[in-house]
Short mmCIF file of C-alpha atoms in Angstrom, two decimals:
data_model
loop_
_atom_site.label_atom_id
_atom_site.label_comp_id
_atom_site.label_asym_id
_atom_site.label_seq_id
_atom_site.Cartn_x
_atom_site.Cartn_y
_atom_site.Cartn_z
CA UNK A 1500 5.59 -1.12 6.91
CA UNK A 1501 4.59 -2.47 10.34
CA UNK A 1502 1.70 -4.61 10.83
CA UNK A 1503 0.06 -3.55 13.99
CA UNK A 1504 -3.41 -4.19 15.15
CA UNK A 1505 -4.53 -0.83 13.76
CA UNK A 1506 -3.69 -2.52 10.31
CA UNK A 1507 -6.42 -5.34 10.53
CA UNK A 1508 -8.92 -2.80 11.18
CA UNK A 1509 -11.61 -1.98 8.69
CA UNK A 1510 -9.80 -0.07 5.80
CA UNK A 1511 -12.38 2.56 5.32
CA UNK A 1512 -12.75 3.65 8.90
CA UNK A 1513 -11.14 7.34 9.49
CA UNK A 1514 -8.90 5.76 12.43
CA UNK A 1515 -7.14 3.55 9.85
CA UNK A 1516 -3.48 3.44 10.26
CA UNK A 1517 -1.21 1.97 7.34
CA UNK A 1518 2.56 2.05 8.61
CA UNK A 1519 5.44 1.91 6.46
CA UNK A 1520 8.56 2.48 6.17
CA UNK A 1521 12.08 1.93 3.78
CA UNK A 1522 15.62 2.66 3.12
CA UNK A 1523 17.89 3.97 0.91
CA UNK A 1524 21.56 2.44 0.37
CA UNK A 1525 23.45 3.61 -2.69
CA UNK A 1526 24.87 0.90 -4.76
CA UNK A 1527 28.02 1.11 -7.14
CA UNK A 1528 27.07 -0.72 -10.68
CA UNK A 1529 29.58 -3.24 -11.94
CA UNK A 1530 31.29 -2.12 -15.04
CA UNK A 1531 32.40 -4.50 -17.98
CA UNK A 1532 36.06 -5.80 -19.15
CA UNK A 1533 37.52 -3.21 -21.10
CA UNK A 1534 39.34 -5.46 -23.16
CA UNK A 1535 37.61 -6.87 -26.20
CA UNK A 1536 38.01 -10.58 -26.39
CA UNK A 1537 39.21 -12.08 -29.53
CA UNK A 1538 36.49 -12.43 -32.36
CA UNK A 1539 37.42 -16.04 -33.07
CA UNK A 1540 37.36 -17.19 -29.45
CA UNK A 1541 33.67 -18.58 -28.24
CA UNK A 1542 32.36 -16.81 -25.24
CA UNK A 1543 29.79 -17.84 -22.59
CA UNK A 1544 26.53 -16.05 -22.27
CA UNK A 1545 27.05 -13.74 -19.01
CA UNK A 1546 24.71 -14.99 -16.11
CA UNK A 1547 21.57 -12.81 -15.64
CA UNK A 1548 21.47 -10.46 -12.67
CA UNK A 1549 18.95 -8.53 -10.72
CA UNK A 1550 19.30 -4.91 -9.67
CA UNK A 1551 21.17 -6.63 -6.26
CA UNK A 1552 22.40 -10.09 -5.25
CA UNK A 1553 20.64 -11.38 -2.23
CA UNK A 1554 23.39 -10.27 0.39
CA UNK A 1555 23.09 -6.61 -0.85
CA UNK A 1556 19.37 -6.93 -0.73
CA UNK A 1557 19.39 -8.27 2.96
CA UNK A 1558 21.42 -5.24 3.85
CA UNK A 1559 19.13 -2.96 2.39
CA UNK A 1560 16.21 -4.58 4.30
CA UNK A 1561 18.38 -4.26 7.55
CA UNK A 1562 18.94 -0.83 7.09
CA UNK A 1563 15.68 -0.09 6.46
CA UNK A 1564 14.34 -1.76 9.77
CA UNK A 1565 17.16 0.38 11.45
CA UNK A 1566 16.00 3.88 9.96
CA UNK A 1567 12.29 3.03 10.24
CA UNK A 1568 12.61 2.12 13.93
CA UNK A 1569 14.42 5.49 14.38
CA UNK A 1570 11.92 7.44 13.00
CA UNK A 1571 8.83 6.08 14.22
CA UNK A 1572 9.83 6.67 18.01
CA UNK A 1573 9.30 10.59 17.37
CA UNK A 1574 7.64 10.48 14.10
CA UNK A 1575 10.31 11.87 11.90
CA UNK A 1576 9.15 12.32 8.29
CA UNK A 1577 12.44 13.97 7.19
CA UNK A 1578 14.77 10.82 8.22
CA UNK A 1579 11.85 8.36 7.10
CA UNK A 1580 12.08 10.44 3.67
CA UNK A 1581 15.59 8.89 3.38
CA UNK A 1582 14.57 5.53 3.06
CA UNK A 1583 10.94 5.62 1.91
CA UNK A 1584 9.15 6.81 -1.02
CA UNK A 1585 5.99 6.00 -3.17
CA UNK A 1586 2.47 5.06 -1.84
CA UNK A 1587 4.00 3.60 1.03
CA UNK A 1588 5.44 6.98 2.10
CA UNK A 1589 2.42 9.19 1.47
CA UNK A 1590 0.82 6.85 4.03
CA UNK A 1591 3.96 7.19 6.65
CA UNK A 1592 3.55 10.75 6.30
CA UNK A 1593 -0.17 10.94 7.03
CA UNK A 1594 0.07 8.58 9.84
CA UNK A 1595 2.81 11.01 11.62
CA UNK A 1596 0.21 13.53 11.30
CA UNK A 1597 -2.42 11.78 12.44
CA UNK A 1598 -0.58 10.11 15.52
CA UNK A 1599 -1.66 12.40 18.38
CA UNK A 1600 -5.51 11.18 17.38
CA UNK A 1601 -4.62 7.46 18.42
CA UNK A 1602 -4.74 5.82 21.55
CA UNK A 1603 -1.89 5.26 24.24
CA UNK A 1604 -1.55 1.79 23.00
CA UNK A 1605 -1.58 2.31 19.38
CA UNK A 1606 0.91 5.07 19.83
CA UNK A 1607 2.68 2.50 21.86
CA UNK A 1608 2.77 -0.26 19.24
CA UNK A 1609 3.82 1.89 16.57
CA UNK A 1610 7.19 2.90 18.28
CA UNK A 1611 8.07 -0.49 19.26
CA UNK A 1612 10.93 -1.76 17.47
CA UNK A 1613 10.08 -4.45 15.03
CA UNK A 1614 12.19 -6.52 12.08
CA UNK A 1615 11.34 -8.36 8.88
CA UNK A 1616 11.73 -12.40 9.73
CA UNK A 1617 11.46 -15.41 7.46
CA UNK A 1618 12.33 -13.29 4.43
CA UNK A 1619 12.57 -14.19 0.69
CA UNK A 1620 14.28 -12.05 -1.79
CA UNK A 1621 13.15 -12.01 -5.50
CA UNK A 1622 15.28 -10.21 -7.96
CA UNK A 1623 13.84 -9.64 -11.50
CA UNK A 1624 16.43 -9.44 -14.05
CA UNK A 1625 16.84 -6.29 -15.62
CA UNK A 1626 14.73 -4.31 -13.48
CA UNK A 1627 15.67 -1.34 -11.03
CA UNK A 1628 13.81 -2.73 -7.97
CA UNK A 1629 13.24 -5.98 -6.05
CA UNK A 1630 10.96 -7.58 -3.95
CA UNK A 1631 10.72 -9.36 -0.38
CA UNK A 1632 8.36 -11.64 0.91
CA UNK A 1633 8.83 -11.35 4.88
CA UNK A 1634 6.79 -11.58 7.93
CA UNK A 1635 6.97 -8.51 10.58
CA UNK A 1636 7.71 -9.50 14.17
CA UNK A 1637 4.61 -9.91 16.14
CA UNK A 1638 2.40 -10.56 12.92
CA UNK A 1639 1.41 -13.70 11.22
CA UNK A 1640 0.65 -12.20 8.09
CA UNK A 1641 2.63 -12.24 4.82
CA UNK A 1642 4.05 -9.26 3.71
CA UNK A 1643 5.48 -8.24 -0.15
CA UNK A 1644 7.90 -5.34 0.06
CA UNK A 1645 9.11 -3.33 -2.81
CA UNK A 1646 12.62 -1.55 -2.89
CA UNK A 1647 13.37 0.48 -5.84
CA UNK A 1648 15.78 3.00 -6.89
CA UNK A 1649 15.17 6.63 -6.37
CA UNK A 1650 16.61 9.15 -8.68
CA UNK A 1651 18.70 6.10 -10.15
CA UNK A 1652 20.90 5.66 -7.15
CA UNK A 1653 19.23 4.87 -3.86
CA UNK A 1654 17.04 1.92 -3.07
CA UNK A 1655 13.88 2.87 -1.03
CA UNK A 1656 10.65 0.80 0.23
CA UNK A 1657 8.24 2.08 -2.10
CA UNK A 1658 5.33 -0.36 -1.17
CA UNK A 1659 4.56 -3.01 1.82
CA UNK A 1660 1.45 -4.83 1.51
CA UNK A 1661 0.42 -7.24 4.11
CA UNK A 1662 -2.01 -10.28 3.27
CA UNK A 1663 -5.21 -11.30 5.03
CA UNK A 1664 -4.19 -13.72 7.90
CA UNK A 1665 -6.05 -16.47 5.86
CA UNK A 1666 -4.33 -15.86 2.61
CA UNK A 1667 -0.58 -16.28 1.68
CA UNK A 1668 1.28 -15.68 -1.70
CA UNK A 1669 1.91 -18.27 -4.21
CA UNK A 1670 5.36 -19.44 -4.88
CA UNK A 1671 7.33 -16.82 -7.31
CA UNK A 1672 8.98 -18.25 -10.49
CA UNK A 1673 12.71 -18.20 -9.86
CA UNK A 1674 13.73 -20.36 -12.67
CA UNK A 1675 16.15 -18.03 -14.49
CA UNK A 1676 19.15 -18.74 -12.70
CA UNK A 1677 17.73 -18.02 -9.18
CA UNK A 1678 16.30 -14.83 -10.53
CA UNK A 1679 12.72 -13.84 -10.56
CA UNK A 1680 10.80 -12.55 -13.74
CA UNK A 1681 9.14 -9.37 -14.17
CA UNK A 1682 5.49 -9.24 -16.02
CA UNK A 1683 4.27 -6.42 -18.01
CA UNK A 1684 1.31 -4.53 -16.10
CA UNK A 1685 -0.23 -3.83 -19.34
CA UNK A 1686 -0.62 -7.37 -20.29
CA UNK A 1687 -3.90 -8.87 -19.68
CA UNK A 1688 -3.59 -12.41 -17.45
CA UNK A 1689 -6.84 -14.27 -17.71
CA UNK A 1690 -9.42 -11.53 -17.56
CA UNK A 1691 -7.69 -8.40 -16.39
CA UNK A 1692 -4.40 -6.67 -16.65
CA UNK A 1693 -2.65 -5.56 -13.54
CA UNK A 1694 -2.98 -1.90 -14.71
CA UNK A 1695 -6.39 -2.10 -14.79
CA UNK A 1696 -7.36 -3.69 -11.54
CA UNK A 1697 -7.08 -0.54 -9.33
CA UNK A 1698 -10.21 1.01 -11.16
CA UNK A 1699 -12.08 -2.53 -10.93
CA UNK A 1700 -11.23 -2.55 -7.21
CA UNK A 1701 -12.75 1.00 -6.29
CA UNK A 1702 -15.96 0.35 -8.43
CA UNK A 1703 -16.65 -2.33 -5.02
CA UNK A 1704 -16.59 1.54 -3.24
CA UNK A 1705 -18.31 3.37 -5.67
CA UNK A 1706 -21.12 0.67 -6.80
CA UNK A 1707 -21.06 -2.03 -4.97
CA UNK A 1708 -19.61 -3.94 -7.46
CA UNK A 1709 -22.55 -3.40 -10.03
CA UNK A 1710 -19.89 -2.73 -12.86
CA UNK A 1711 -15.91 -3.52 -13.26
CA UNK A 1712 -16.06 -4.76 -9.73
CA UNK A 1713 -17.83 -7.96 -10.60
CA UNK A 1714 -14.94 -9.19 -12.17
CA UNK A 1715 -12.90 -9.64 -8.79
CA UNK A 1716 -13.16 -13.13 -6.72
CA UNK A 1717 -14.62 -12.49 -3.42
CA UNK A 1718 -11.99 -12.02 -0.61
CA UNK A 1719 -11.49 -10.11 2.95
CA UNK A 1720 -10.03 -7.15 1.09
CA UNK A 1721 -13.39 -7.23 -1.54
CA UNK A 1722 -16.07 -8.05 1.32
CA UNK A 1723 -14.59 -5.02 3.31
CA UNK A 1724 -14.99 -3.00 0.49
CA UNK A 1725 -18.71 -3.94 -0.17
CA UNK A 1726 -19.62 -3.37 3.47
CA UNK A 1727 -18.42 -0.10 3.43
CA UNK A 1728 -20.51 0.68 0.28
CA UNK A 1729 -23.63 -0.66 1.87
CA UNK A 1730 -22.95 1.53 5.11
CA UNK A 1731 -23.54 4.71 3.28
CA UNK A 1732 -27.27 4.41 3.92
CA UNK A 1733 -27.01 3.43 7.68
CA UNK A 1734 -23.88 5.45 9.20
CA UNK A 1735 -24.59 7.59 12.07
CA UNK A 1736 -25.32 10.67 9.92
CA UNK A 1737 -27.36 9.09 7.40
CA UNK A 1738 -30.67 10.88 8.47
CA UNK A 1739 -29.01 14.40 7.13
CA UNK A 1740 -26.04 13.74 4.79
CA UNK A 1741 -24.96 11.51 1.98
CA UNK A 1742 -22.04 9.48 1.68
CA UNK A 1743 -20.42 8.37 -1.48
CA UNK A 1744 -16.99 7.35 -2.78
CA UNK A 1745 -15.07 8.23 -5.93
CA UNK A 1746 -11.70 6.38 -7.53
CA UNK A 1747 -8.96 9.51 -7.67
CA UNK A 1748 -5.54 9.71 -8.61
CA UNK A 1749 -3.10 7.47 -6.91
CA UNK A 1750 0.06 9.88 -6.22
CA UNK A 1751 2.58 7.04 -7.33
CA UNK A 1752 1.18 5.31 -10.16
CA UNK A 1753 3.89 2.72 -10.90
CA UNK A 1754 2.77 -0.78 -10.83
CA UNK A 1755 5.14 -4.07 -9.62
CA UNK A 1756 4.53 -7.55 -10.90
CA UNK A 1757 6.35 -10.86 -10.78
CA UNK A 1758 5.34 -14.21 -12.23
CA UNK A 1759 4.22 -16.82 -10.32
CA UNK A 1760 6.05 -20.46 -10.64
CA UNK A 1761 2.46 -21.63 -11.76
CA UNK A 1762 1.57 -19.42 -14.03
CA UNK A 1763 -0.04 -15.90 -13.25
CA UNK A 1764 1.52 -12.76 -12.00
CA UNK A 1765 1.52 -11.33 -8.34
CA UNK A 1766 1.40 -7.72 -8.73
CA UNK A 1767 1.32 -4.80 -6.01
CA UNK A 1768 -0.57 -1.84 -7.59
CA UNK A 1769 -1.40 2.11 -6.18
CA UNK A 1770 -4.90 2.80 -5.18
CA UNK A 1771 -6.99 5.59 -4.17
CA UNK A 1772 -10.43 7.14 -3.39
CA UNK A 1773 -12.15 10.16 -2.13
CA UNK A 1774 -14.92 9.65 0.51
CA UNK A 1775 -17.42 12.39 0.27
CA UNK A 1776 -20.19 13.45 2.96
CA UNK A 1777 -22.48 15.94 1.94
CA UNK A 1778 -25.70 17.52 3.75
CA UNK A 1779 -29.08 16.96 2.27
CA UNK A 1780 -30.46 19.49 0.41
CA UNK A 1781 -33.07 20.32 3.01
CA UNK A 1782 -30.30 20.86 5.59
CA UNK A 1783 -27.93 22.57 3.53
CA UNK A 1784 -30.46 25.36 2.72
CA UNK A 1785 -31.64 25.47 6.39
CA UNK A 1786 -28.22 27.25 7.13
CA UNK A 1787 -28.05 26.13 10.92
CA UNK A 1788 -26.72 22.27 10.30
CA UNK A 1789 -23.20 21.85 9.59
CA UNK A 1790 -21.16 18.44 9.65
CA UNK A 1791 -18.79 18.40 12.26
CA UNK A 1792 -15.04 16.92 11.46
CA UNK A 1793 -14.16 13.87 13.29
CA UNK A 1794 -10.58 13.84 15.46
CA UNK A 1795 -8.60 12.67 12.44
CA UNK A 1796 -10.59 14.69 9.87
CA UNK A 1797 -9.89 17.86 11.81
CA UNK A 1798 -6.02 17.24 12.15
CA UNK A 1799 -6.59 18.51 8.27
CA UNK A 1800 -9.51 20.91 8.65
CA UNK A 1801 -11.25 21.41 11.76
CA UNK A 1802 -13.71 23.75 10.52
CA UNK A 1803 -17.61 22.49 10.67
CA UNK A 1804 -18.65 22.65 6.82
CA UNK A 1805 -21.77 21.30 4.51
CA UNK A 1806 -19.61 18.83 3.12
CA UNK A 1807 -16.35 16.61 3.82
CA UNK A 1808 -14.17 15.46 1.18
CA UNK A 1809 -11.67 12.86 2.73
CA UNK A 1810 -8.71 11.77 0.32
CA UNK A 1811 -7.62 8.08 0.81
CA UNK A 1812 -4.39 6.96 -0.59
CA UNK A 1813 -3.62 3.16 -0.78
CA UNK A 1814 -1.41 0.00 -2.09
CA UNK A 1815 -2.69 -3.21 -2.49
CA UNK A 1816 -1.35 -6.63 -3.69
CA UNK A 1817 -3.53 -8.97 -6.53
CA UNK A 1818 -3.01 -12.47 -7.82
CA UNK A 1819 -4.03 -12.81 -11.44
CA UNK A 1820 -4.18 -16.38 -12.88
CA UNK A 1821 -5.05 -17.44 -16.52
CA UNK A 1822 -7.97 -19.10 -15.54
CA UNK A 1823 -10.42 -17.57 -12.72
CA UNK A 1824 -11.28 -14.01 -11.44
CA UNK A 1825 -8.17 -11.85 -9.97
CA UNK A 1826 -7.96 -12.07 -6.10
CA UNK A 1827 -7.20 -8.90 -4.08
CA UNK A 1828 -4.98 -10.68 -1.62
CA UNK A 1829 -4.33 -7.35 0.59
CA UNK A 1830 -4.79 -3.56 0.77
CA UNK A 1831 -4.10 -0.85 2.79
CA UNK A 1832 -5.37 2.58 2.92
CA UNK A 1833 -4.87 5.81 4.80
CA UNK A 1834 -6.53 9.44 5.08
CA UNK A 1835 -3.91 11.56 3.74
CA UNK A 1836 -6.41 14.76 3.51
CA UNK A 1837 -9.58 16.09 4.59
CA UNK A 1838 -10.97 19.45 3.08
#
């Protein structure tokens, strides 16, 4: 996932870019000593371990950068798929489809090689995945990257979410022999569980936060969502069409959560919504008016029609504390279909 000027744009815009990338590396599991110890001899408890050690994790990220940079040069989705999965891959495939609609400057930025610097690795005990806090070259925003094993063997990047430039990721708990501690997504932290936050956040788009969305703290991500909701009555086609948003199923539902050093939980969660634009009744029945798709919508379906439904797949980062409202630290959306 690369941080570019496009990824800082308003998240609901049809020109939004969500760049991402990932990698796959085969690891060999370590086996136990087959010789049994004498029952009368006390043995030390084994040192806990994560899915990888720091050296292996660094190699995985390095390889990811290499393959990602190669794939982005030619928008090679098949090559990228060897190192990427999950929500981030859904967004990347859409990036490639929409690439020709971007400005020459955005295309050049996307192709520019990049690296992840200032890395911190978090390997939770007993999990199939690990996380990396890093900053992409050319960016000042922190990102949380998640690498998980796909098909039980290969590590691929499955999530990459950048924080708002004014936000930062609090310290992760590594008191367990240097390992991180995974949190249960269904366990409530304060007022909300991580597996409930996507529906809560989508309420901002659906109702302007009149229902569940009121449970979230105000952040750049929530304010952007509310601005999007308000534009339903002022956008360019408001005179003859209606606009609304509805939450939909994320393509890849897995949530990744880590405990903070000072208490609370950091969670990377998938989220998705549909944007529906439809002619008002009087115009539908006239038979003379149709909505013309924009340049990115036309990539999927260029036919003028009475209603256009755009599907956006996303990923987000949230901070949960025992006291206080959950905070959405960053969100990435990309339009993956228009019909």
